[in-house]
mmCIF file of C-alpha atoms in Angstrom:
data_model
loop_
_atom_site.group_PDB
_atom_site.id
_atom_site.type_symbol
_atom_site.label_atom_id
_atom_site.label_comp_id
_atom_site.label_asym_id
_atom_site.label_seq_id
_atom_site.Cartn_x
_atom_site.Cartn_y
_atom_site.Cartn_z
ATOM 1 C CA MET W 1 14.496 5.831 -20.096
ATOM 2 C CA ASN W 2 17.599 6.283 -21.995
ATOM 3 C CA GLN W 3 20.009 7.403 -19.377
ATOM 4 C CA PRO W 4 23.762 7.109 -20.560
ATOM 5 C CA GLU W 5 25.835 5.364 -18.281
ATOM 6 C CA LEU W 6 27.823 7.144 -15.571
ATOM 7 C CA HIS W 7 31.613 6.405 -15.615
ATOM 8 C CA VAL W 8 33.299 5.698 -12.646
ATOM 9 C CA LEU W 9 37.188 5.596 -12.111
ATOM 10 C CA ALA W 10 38.031 3.606 -9.103
ATOM 11 C CA VAL W 11 41.465 3.706 -7.650
ATOM 12 C CA ASP W 12 42.644 0.999 -4.920
ATOM 13 C CA ASP W 13 46.163 -0.552 -4.328
ATOM 14 C CA SER W 14 44.307 -3.655 -3.046
ATOM 15 C CA THR W 15 43.577 -6.400 -5.637
ATOM 16 C CA VAL W 16 40.678 -7.814 -3.426
ATOM 17 C CA ASP W 17 38.996 -4.219 -2.911
ATOM 18 C CA ARG W 18 39.767 -3.492 -6.658
ATOM 19 C CA LYS W 19 37.543 -6.667 -7.690
ATOM 20 C CA VAL W 20 34.903 -5.893 -4.919
ATOM 21 C CA ILE W 21 34.494 -2.218 -5.945
ATOM 22 C CA GLN W 22 34.364 -3.078 -9.476
ATOM 23 C CA LYS W 23 31.538 -5.704 -9.087
ATOM 24 C CA LEU W 24 29.609 -3.276 -6.782
ATOM 25 C CA LEU W 25 29.670 -0.537 -9.573
ATOM 26 C CA GLN W 26 28.832 -3.043 -12.298
ATOM 27 C CA ILE W 27 25.850 -4.052 -10.314
ATOM 28 C CA SER W 28 24.802 -0.321 -9.580
ATOM 29 C CA SER W 29 24.950 0.140 -13.589
ATOM 30 C CA PHE W 30 27.858 2.234 -13.778
ATOM 31 C CA LYS W 31 30.588 1.944 -16.342
ATOM 32 C CA VAL W 32 33.777 0.928 -14.629
ATOM 33 C CA THR W 33 37.506 1.723 -14.969
ATOM 34 C CA VAL W 34 39.948 0.246 -12.109
ATOM 35 C CA VAL W 35 43.543 1.385 -11.718
ATOM 36 C CA ASP W 36 45.795 0.296 -8.800
ATOM 37 C CA SER W 37 47.453 3.846 -8.114
ATOM 38 C CA GLY W 38 46.963 7.541 -7.836
ATOM 39 C CA SER W 39 49.665 8.175 -10.714
ATOM 40 C CA ARG W 40 47.902 5.721 -13.105
ATOM 41 C CA ALA W 41 44.415 7.582 -12.171
ATOM 42 C CA LEU W 42 45.959 10.741 -13.352
ATOM 43 C CA GLN W 43 47.533 9.084 -16.375
ATOM 44 C CA TYR W 44 44.119 7.809 -17.269
ATOM 45 C CA LEU W 45 42.702 11.344 -16.570
ATOM 46 C CA GLY W 46 45.042 12.885 -19.201
ATOM 47 C CA LEU W 47 46.741 14.765 -16.178
ATOM 48 C CA ASP W 48 50.111 13.063 -16.858
ATOM 49 C CA GLU W 49 53.088 15.148 -15.445
ATOM 50 C CA GLU W 50 55.181 14.258 -18.252
ATOM 51 C CA LYS W 51 52.872 15.062 -20.955
ATOM 52 C CA ASN W 52 51.137 18.294 -20.842
ATOM 53 C CA SER W 53 48.451 17.635 -23.257
ATOM 54 C CA ASP W 54 45.018 18.182 -22.651
ATOM 55 C CA CYS W 55 43.517 15.764 -25.170
ATOM 56 C CA ARG W 56 41.042 13.235 -23.957
ATOM 57 C CA PHE W 57 38.898 11.369 -26.133
ATOM 58 C CA ASN W 58 35.014 11.801 -25.125
ATOM 59 C CA ASP W 59 34.398 8.277 -24.362
ATOM 60 C CA LEU W 60 36.918 8.293 -21.464
ATOM 61 C CA LYS W 61 34.873 11.019 -19.817
ATOM 62 C CA VAL W 62 34.825 10.208 -15.953
ATOM 63 C CA ASN W 63 31.770 11.231 -14.084
ATOM 64 C CA MET W 64 33.056 10.189 -10.919
ATOM 65 C CA ILE W 65 36.418 9.096 -9.156
ATOM 66 C CA MET W 66 36.476 6.600 -6.178
ATOM 67 C CA THR W 67 39.603 6.252 -4.457
ATOM 68 C CA ASP W 68 40.960 4.334 -1.336
ATOM 69 C CA TYR W 69 42.577 6.815 1.152
ATOM 70 C CA SER W 70 45.663 4.538 2.194
ATOM 71 C CA MET W 71 47.935 3.928 -0.865
ATOM 72 C CA PRO W 72 51.574 3.671 -1.189
ATOM 73 C CA GLY W 73 53.027 6.510 -3.027
ATOM 74 C CA MET W 74 50.266 8.759 -3.631
ATOM 75 C CA THR W 75 47.416 8.846 -1.053
ATOM 76 C CA GLY W 76 43.707 9.095 -1.811
ATOM 77 C CA PHE W 77 43.835 12.395 -0.289
ATOM 78 C CA GLU W 78 46.917 13.653 -2.470
ATOM 79 C CA LEU W 79 44.967 12.516 -5.436
ATOM 80 C CA LEU W 80 41.931 14.292 -4.307
ATOM 81 C CA LYS W 81 44.183 17.569 -4.066
ATOM 82 C CA LYS W 82 45.669 17.214 -7.460
ATOM 83 C CA ILE W 83 42.399 16.749 -9.086
ATOM 84 C CA LYS W 84 40.673 19.610 -7.162
ATOM 85 C CA ASN W 85 43.838 21.836 -8.362
ATOM 86 C CA SER W 86 43.489 21.059 -11.940
ATOM 87 C CA SER W 87 41.124 23.390 -13.917
ATOM 88 C CA THR W 88 40.193 20.544 -16.367
ATOM 89 C CA LEU W 89 39.344 17.959 -13.545
ATOM 90 C CA LYS W 90 38.055 20.024 -10.397
ATOM 91 C CA GLU W 91 34.516 19.426 -11.636
ATOM 92 C CA ILE W 92 34.644 15.886 -11.234
ATOM 93 C CA PRO W 93 33.297 14.611 -8.003
ATOM 94 C CA VAL W 94 35.755 12.539 -5.645
ATOM 95 C CA VAL W 95 34.778 10.058 -3.145
ATOM 96 C CA ILE W 96 37.249 8.781 -0.768
ATOM 97 C CA MET W 97 36.926 5.325 0.537
ATOM 98 C CA SER W 98 38.594 4.247 3.917
ATOM 99 C CA SER W 99 38.614 1.657 6.670
ATOM 100 C CA GLU W 100 39.241 4.601 9.291
ATOM 101 C CA ASN W 101 36.395 6.212 10.831
ATOM 102 C CA SER W 102 38.307 9.222 12.042
ATOM 103 C CA MET W 103 36.472 12.583 12.153
ATOM 104 C CA THR W 104 39.700 14.467 11.457
ATOM 105 C CA ARG W 105 40.409 12.570 8.488
ATOM 106 C CA ILE W 106 36.783 12.764 7.229
ATOM 107 C CA ASP W 107 36.838 16.679 7.791
ATOM 108 C CA ARG W 108 39.916 17.110 5.908
ATOM 109 C CA CYS W 109 38.799 15.121 3.039
ATOM 110 C CA LEU W 110 35.539 17.187 2.684
ATOM 111 C CA GLU W 111 37.126 20.282 3.371
ATOM 112 C CA GLU W 112 39.494 19.612 0.360
ATOM 113 C CA GLY W 113 36.514 18.880 -1.838
ATOM 114 C CA ALA W 114 35.792 15.332 -1.424
ATOM 115 C CA GLU W 115 32.224 14.527 -2.657
ATOM 116 C CA ASP W 116 31.941 11.933 0.177
ATOM 117 C CA TYR W 117 33.843 9.853 2.556
ATOM 118 C CA LEU W 118 32.769 6.206 2.563
ATOM 119 C CA LEU W 119 33.743 3.733 5.370
ATOM 120 C CA LYS W 120 34.949 0.341 3.838
ATOM 121 C CA PRO W 121 33.765 -2.046 3.464
ATOM 122 C CA VAL W 122 31.568 -0.196 0.828
ATOM 123 C CA LYS W 123 28.076 -1.305 0.319
ATOM 124 C CA LEU W 124 25.750 -1.547 -2.422
ATOM 125 C CA SER W 125 23.499 1.096 -0.169
ATOM 126 C CA ASP W 126 26.322 3.528 -0.411
ATOM 127 C CA LEU W 127 26.583 3.358 -4.048
ATOM 128 C CA ARG W 128 22.820 3.814 -4.504
ATOM 129 C CA ARG W 129 23.189 6.888 -2.344
ATOM 130 C CA LEU W 130 26.051 8.507 -4.376
ATOM 131 C CA LYS W 131 24.426 7.638 -7.605
ATOM 132 C CA ASP W 132 21.484 9.705 -6.521
ATOM 133 C CA THR W 133 23.588 12.495 -5.304
ATOM 134 C CA ILE W 134 25.570 12.771 -8.784
ATOM 135 C CA LEU W 135 22.392 12.650 -10.703
ATOM 136 C CA LYS W 136 20.532 15.061 -8.575
ATOM 137 C CA THR W 137 23.253 17.867 -7.806
ATOM 138 C CA GLY W 138 25.750 17.512 -10.555
ATOM 139 C CA PRO W 139 28.542 19.852 -10.412
ATOM 140 C CA ASP W 140 26.583 22.475 -8.602
ATOM 141 C CA HIS W 141 27.517 21.708 -4.906
ATOM 142 C CA THR W 142 26.377 23.550 -2.010
ATOM 143 C CA ASP W 143 27.682 23.291 1.652
ATOM 144 C CA GLN W 144 24.248 21.859 2.589
ATOM 145 C CA THR W 145 25.278 18.881 0.718
ATOM 146 C CA GLN W 146 28.422 18.638 2.805
ATOM 147 C CA THR W 147 26.534 19.061 5.894
ATOM 148 C CA ARG W 148 24.481 16.285 4.989
ATOM 149 C CA LYS W 149 27.341 14.013 4.405
ATOM 150 C CA ARG W 150 29.383 14.692 7.615
ATOM 151 C CA LYS W 151 26.121 14.464 9.470
ATOM 152 C CA HIS W 152 25.880 10.807 8.020
ATOM 153 C CA LYS W 153 29.357 9.914 8.913
ATOM 154 C CA ILE W 154 28.689 11.077 12.658
ATOM 155 C CA ASP W 155 25.577 8.746 12.555
ATOM 156 C CA GLN W 156 28.070 5.705 11.543
ATOM 157 C CA SER W 157 30.717 6.338 14.283
ATOM 158 C CA GLN W 158 29.935 5.642 17.803
ATOM 159 C CA GLU W 159 30.624 9.249 19.050
ATOM 160 C CA PRO W 160 28.674 10.460 22.018
ATOM 161 C CA ASP W 161 26.962 13.551 22.329
ATOM 162 C CA TYR W 162 25.636 13.966 18.937
ATOM 163 C CA HIS W 163 23.511 16.919 18.749
ATOM 164 C CA ASP W 164 21.235 17.110 15.663
ATOM 165 C CA GLN W 165 21.491 20.824 14.639
ATOM 166 C CA THR W 166 19.991 21.864 11.537
ATOM 167 C CA LEU W 167 22.121 24.613 9.819
ATOM 168 C CA SER W 168 21.001 27.177 7.853
ATOM 169 C CA PRO W 169 22.607 27.807 4.345
ATOM 170 C CA PRO W 170 25.979 29.570 4.740
ATOM 171 C CA SER W 171 26.523 33.007 3.113
ATOM 172 C CA SER W 172 29.384 32.076 1.201
ATOM 173 C CA PRO W 173 29.010 29.227 -1.203
ATOM 174 C CA GLN W 174 32.281 27.677 -1.799
ATOM 175 C CA HIS W 175 34.371 27.171 1.435
ATOM 176 C CA ALA W 176 32.144 28.023 4.448
ATOM 177 C CA GLN W 177 32.975 26.096 7.476
ATOM 178 C CA THR W 178 30.124 24.021 8.844
ATOM 179 C CA LYS W 179 31.865 22.449 11.758
ATOM 180 C CA ARG W 180 29.512 20.935 14.228
ATOM 181 C CA ALA W 181 29.913 22.053 17.893
ATOM 182 C CA ARG W 182 30.618 19.365 20.153
ATOM 183 C CA LEU W 183 30.017 19.807 23.807
ATOM 184 C CA MET G 1 15.860 -35.157 -4.571
ATOM 185 C CA ALA G 2 16.960 -36.111 -1.189
ATOM 186 C CA ALA G 3 20.624 -35.760 -1.834
ATOM 187 C CA VAL G 4 20.309 -32.067 -2.725
ATOM 188 C CA SER G 5 18.132 -31.214 0.271
ATOM 189 C CA GLN G 6 20.561 -33.069 2.451
ATOM 190 C CA LEU G 7 23.388 -31.273 1.062
ATOM 191 C CA GLN G 8 21.614 -27.842 1.207
ATOM 192 C CA ARG G 9 20.931 -28.595 4.913
ATOM 193 C CA GLN G 10 24.631 -29.361 5.583
ATOM 194 C CA PHE G 11 25.410 -26.243 3.788
ATOM 195 C CA ILE G 12 23.295 -24.068 5.814
ATOM 196 C CA GLU G 13 24.459 -25.600 8.965
ATOM 197 C CA TYR G 14 28.042 -25.143 7.911
ATOM 198 C CA ALA G 15 27.562 -21.659 6.894
ATOM 199 C CA THR G 16 25.675 -21.050 10.042
ATOM 200 C CA SER G 17 28.230 -22.216 12.219
ATOM 201 C CA LEU G 18 30.941 -20.186 10.593
ATOM 202 C CA TYR G 19 28.973 -17.080 11.287
ATOM 203 C CA ASN G 20 28.341 -17.970 14.891
ATOM 204 C CA GLU G 21 31.772 -19.003 15.552
ATOM 205 C CA GLY G 22 32.949 -15.598 14.081
ATOM 206 C CA TYR G 23 34.863 -16.746 11.127
ATOM 207 C CA LEU G 24 32.758 -14.824 8.837
ATOM 208 C CA ASP G 25 30.699 -11.806 9.310
ATOM 209 C CA ASP G 26 28.279 -10.029 7.313
ATOM 210 C CA GLN G 27 30.499 -8.718 4.568
ATOM 211 C CA PHE G 28 30.875 -12.251 3.405
ATOM 212 C CA THR G 29 26.935 -12.347 2.702
ATOM 213 C CA GLN G 30 27.210 -9.113 1.106
ATOM 214 C CA LEU G 31 29.620 -10.690 -1.455
ATOM 215 C CA GLN G 32 27.258 -13.570 -2.181
ATOM 216 C CA LYS G 33 24.599 -11.138 -3.008
ATOM 217 C CA LEU G 34 26.720 -9.833 -5.739
ATOM 218 C CA GLN G 35 27.192 -13.217 -7.334
ATOM 219 C CA ASP G 36 24.798 -13.847 -10.256
ATOM 220 C CA GLU G 37 24.515 -15.903 -13.204
ATOM 221 C CA SER G 38 26.541 -13.546 -15.288
ATOM 222 C CA ASN G 39 29.428 -14.205 -12.915
ATOM 223 C CA PRO G 40 28.725 -17.324 -10.700
ATOM 224 C CA ASP G 41 32.253 -17.609 -9.485
ATOM 225 C CA PHE G 42 32.652 -14.085 -8.302
ATOM 226 C CA VAL G 43 32.831 -15.095 -4.459
ATOM 227 C CA VAL G 44 35.374 -17.711 -5.288
ATOM 228 C CA GLU G 45 37.353 -15.312 -7.229
ATOM 229 C CA VAL G 46 37.480 -12.702 -4.779
ATOM 230 C CA VAL G 47 38.405 -15.220 -2.010
ATOM 231 C CA SER G 48 41.240 -16.717 -4.214
ATOM 232 C CA LEU G 49 42.594 -12.944 -4.562
ATOM 233 C CA PHE G 50 42.325 -12.988 -0.776
ATOM 234 C CA PHE G 51 44.213 -16.052 -0.325
ATOM 235 C CA GLU G 52 46.896 -15.095 -2.610
ATOM 236 C CA ASP G 53 47.271 -11.828 -0.827
ATOM 237 C CA SER G 54 47.397 -13.264 2.342
ATOM 238 C CA GLU G 55 50.218 -15.697 1.667
ATOM 239 C CA LYS G 56 52.179 -12.858 0.453
ATOM 240 C CA LEU G 57 51.718 -10.877 3.452
ATOM 241 C CA LEU G 58 52.403 -13.398 5.831
ATOM 242 C CA ASN G 59 55.668 -14.034 4.118
ATOM 243 C CA ASN G 60 56.354 -10.229 4.132
ATOM 244 C CA LEU G 61 55.584 -10.156 7.793
ATOM 245 C CA ALA G 62 57.944 -13.126 8.754
ATOM 246 C CA THR G 63 60.802 -11.246 6.876
ATOM 247 C CA ALA G 64 59.933 -7.894 8.235
ATOM 248 C CA LEU G 65 59.899 -9.212 11.855
ATOM 249 C CA GLN G 66 63.155 -11.254 11.193
ATOM 250 C CA GLN G 67 65.146 -8.025 10.449
ATOM 251 C CA LYS G 68 67.988 -7.109 13.068
ATOM 252 C CA ILE G 69 66.571 -3.714 13.201
ATOM 253 C CA VAL G 70 62.565 -4.012 12.786
ATOM 254 C CA ASP G 71 60.924 -1.356 10.653
ATOM 255 C CA TYR G 72 57.485 -1.167 12.675
ATOM 256 C CA LYS G 73 56.177 1.224 9.980
ATOM 257 C CA GLN G 74 56.694 -1.578 7.342
ATOM 258 C CA VAL G 75 55.075 -4.177 9.472
ATOM 259 C CA ASP G 76 52.166 -1.934 10.414
ATOM 260 C CA SER G 77 51.769 -1.137 6.719
ATOM 261 C CA HIS G 78 51.508 -5.025 6.009
ATOM 262 C CA VAL G 79 49.065 -5.587 8.667
ATOM 263 C CA HIS G 80 46.898 -2.535 7.481
ATOM 264 C CA GLN G 81 46.729 -4.307 4.188
ATOM 265 C CA PHE G 82 45.643 -7.607 5.668
ATOM 266 C CA LYS G 83 43.077 -5.933 7.930
ATOM 267 C CA GLY G 84 41.812 -4.271 4.721
ATOM 268 C CA SER G 85 41.403 -7.603 2.519
ATOM 269 C CA SER G 86 40.026 -9.573 5.540
ATOM 270 C CA SER G 87 37.345 -7.027 6.242
ATOM 271 C CA SER G 88 36.625 -6.819 2.502
ATOM 272 C CA ILE G 89 35.509 -10.898 2.655
ATOM 273 C CA GLY G 90 34.315 -10.814 6.002
ATOM 274 C CA ALA G 91 37.049 -12.850 7.621
ATOM 275 C CA GLN G 92 36.332 -11.436 10.956
ATOM 276 C CA ARG G 93 38.731 -13.365 13.239
ATOM 277 C CA VAL G 94 41.529 -12.352 10.827
ATOM 278 C CA THR G 95 40.675 -8.905 11.060
ATOM 279 C CA THR G 96 40.329 -8.797 15.003
ATOM 280 C CA VAL G 97 43.978 -10.245 15.131
ATOM 281 C CA CYS G 98 44.995 -7.486 12.827
ATOM 282 C CA VAL G 99 43.635 -4.799 15.087
ATOM 283 C CA HIS G 100 45.759 -6.148 17.922
ATOM 284 C CA PHE G 101 48.871 -6.529 15.635
ATOM 285 C CA ARG G 102 48.585 -2.988 14.887
ATOM 286 C CA ASN G 103 48.436 -1.945 18.325
ATOM 287 C CA TYR G 104 51.786 -3.817 19.066
ATOM 288 C CA CYS G 105 53.492 -2.264 16.157
ATOM 289 C CA ASP G 106 52.486 1.333 17.352
ATOM 290 C CA GLU G 107 54.152 0.130 20.912
ATOM 291 C CA GLN G 108 57.219 -1.307 18.976
ATOM 292 C CA ASN G 109 56.541 -4.454 20.737
ATOM 293 C CA LEU G 110 58.368 -7.099 19.093
ATOM 294 C CA ASP G 111 56.872 -9.787 21.475
ATOM 295 C CA GLY G 112 53.478 -8.815 20.776
ATOM 296 C CA CYS G 113 54.249 -8.747 17.190
ATOM 297 C CA LEU G 114 55.654 -12.127 16.789
ATOM 298 C CA ARG G 115 52.696 -13.505 18.813
ATOM 299 C CA CYS G 116 50.205 -11.792 16.669
ATOM 300 C CA LEU G 117 51.947 -13.202 13.610
ATOM 301 C CA GLN G 118 51.758 -16.589 14.951
ATOM 302 C CA GLN G 119 47.701 -15.897 15.530
ATOM 303 C CA LEU G 120 47.426 -14.620 12.235
ATOM 304 C CA ASN G 121 48.911 -17.824 10.631
ATOM 305 C CA HIS G 122 46.709 -19.861 12.671
ATOM 306 C CA GLU G 123 43.689 -17.877 11.795
ATOM 307 C CA TYR G 124 44.186 -17.500 8.306
ATOM 308 C CA ILE G 125 44.782 -21.262 7.785
ATOM 309 C CA LEU G 126 41.491 -21.745 9.596
ATOM 310 C CA VAL G 127 39.459 -19.737 7.635
ATOM 311 C CA ARG G 128 40.958 -20.848 4.313
ATOM 312 C CA ASN G 129 40.277 -24.201 5.197
ATOM 313 C CA LYS G 130 36.570 -23.477 6.303
ATOM 314 C CA LEU G 131 36.178 -21.322 3.079
ATOM 315 C CA GLU G 132 37.460 -24.281 0.972
ATOM 316 C CA ALA G 133 35.212 -26.907 2.715
ATOM 317 C CA LEU G 134 32.358 -24.318 2.169
ATOM 318 C CA PHE G 135 33.024 -24.127 -1.396
ATOM 319 C CA ARG G 136 33.331 -27.921 -1.768
ATOM 320 C CA LEU G 137 29.841 -28.249 -0.326
ATOM 321 C CA GLU G 138 28.585 -25.671 -2.885
ATOM 322 C CA GLN G 139 30.121 -27.652 -5.673
ATOM 323 C CA GLN G 140 28.463 -30.973 -4.409
ATOM 324 C CA ILE G 141 25.063 -29.066 -4.412
ATOM 325 C CA LEU G 142 25.470 -27.918 -7.847
ATOM 326 C CA GLN G 143 26.529 -30.953 -9.048
ATOM 327 C CA ALA G 144 23.533 -32.771 -7.733
ATOM 328 C CA GLY G 145 21.505 -30.422 -9.520
ATOM 329 C CA GLY G 146 20.445 -28.178 -6.948
ATOM 330 C CA SER G 147 20.962 -24.265 -5.872
ATOM 331 C CA ILE G 148 22.907 -22.951 -3.444
ATOM 332 C CA PRO G 149 20.750 -21.725 -0.268
ATOM 333 C CA MET G 150 20.901 -17.931 0.223
ATOM 334 C CA MET G 151 22.220 -17.004 3.895
ATOM 335 C CA GLU G 152 19.972 -14.463 5.530
#
């Protein structure tokens, strides 16, 4: 099986977390580039606010971006928005990593187009799951995928009254709200 | 190889006590699982980064809390960082103090913050000493020709 390595750009302002995520990604057979801020990430992706060039070498091609949420300067959420608003970069899946298990934050990120929201500390099993998702769905995201992600996050939190609802595919593909009713 | 098995038993006992007393949690075990022959010092390297980071943060916290007008947002930001890094290496007791510390920041309770800083210093030094002792035991095992037992 000659599968080319997927290239992940990881963004985190913490030296400890950068080292750990780099190792996790390497062990999961990803090619890894790590940067310490949102602005450096944008520079790397060729979305430099100063230069307006669209020239990126093919070997810099990034298959996924994983970013910490709380960072000084540009937050992971702001980075997510910039990427999703870029015609050249919006197809790249962006995963948010955060220590906060906040439903509002998770929803905001998913609604802004995040591929997934991982609770820190990130585990190997999280990356295994991500890898499967990226390899299976590619850039063709449906809301069913989003529903599964939100469901997974609810499983991880201790919220009571969790009703398992099977949602049918929504009529509009891109921005349908799939909010779970909470009684 | 009596020396090796004795050292290994010592290591297991010591490591187990660290988990039982809450100094370390499962995240530390997860880090050990990431270590292999290609990167045999991974855990020591990550923990060293944590030590560096922590000492910087503790200094910053002391300075921030000494200001005439305390910037609680700044204090909270340092504690948040500390909470993150300690959680990433499994230093559970440090993380717990950080949680309480953040609550005091929210309340802008200077007294509570100062007490937490003291606790944080204390817990940090404890876990640092214990991790250094654990690493020393590991070195002894390796030097005696043995391998480090995996914690479950």
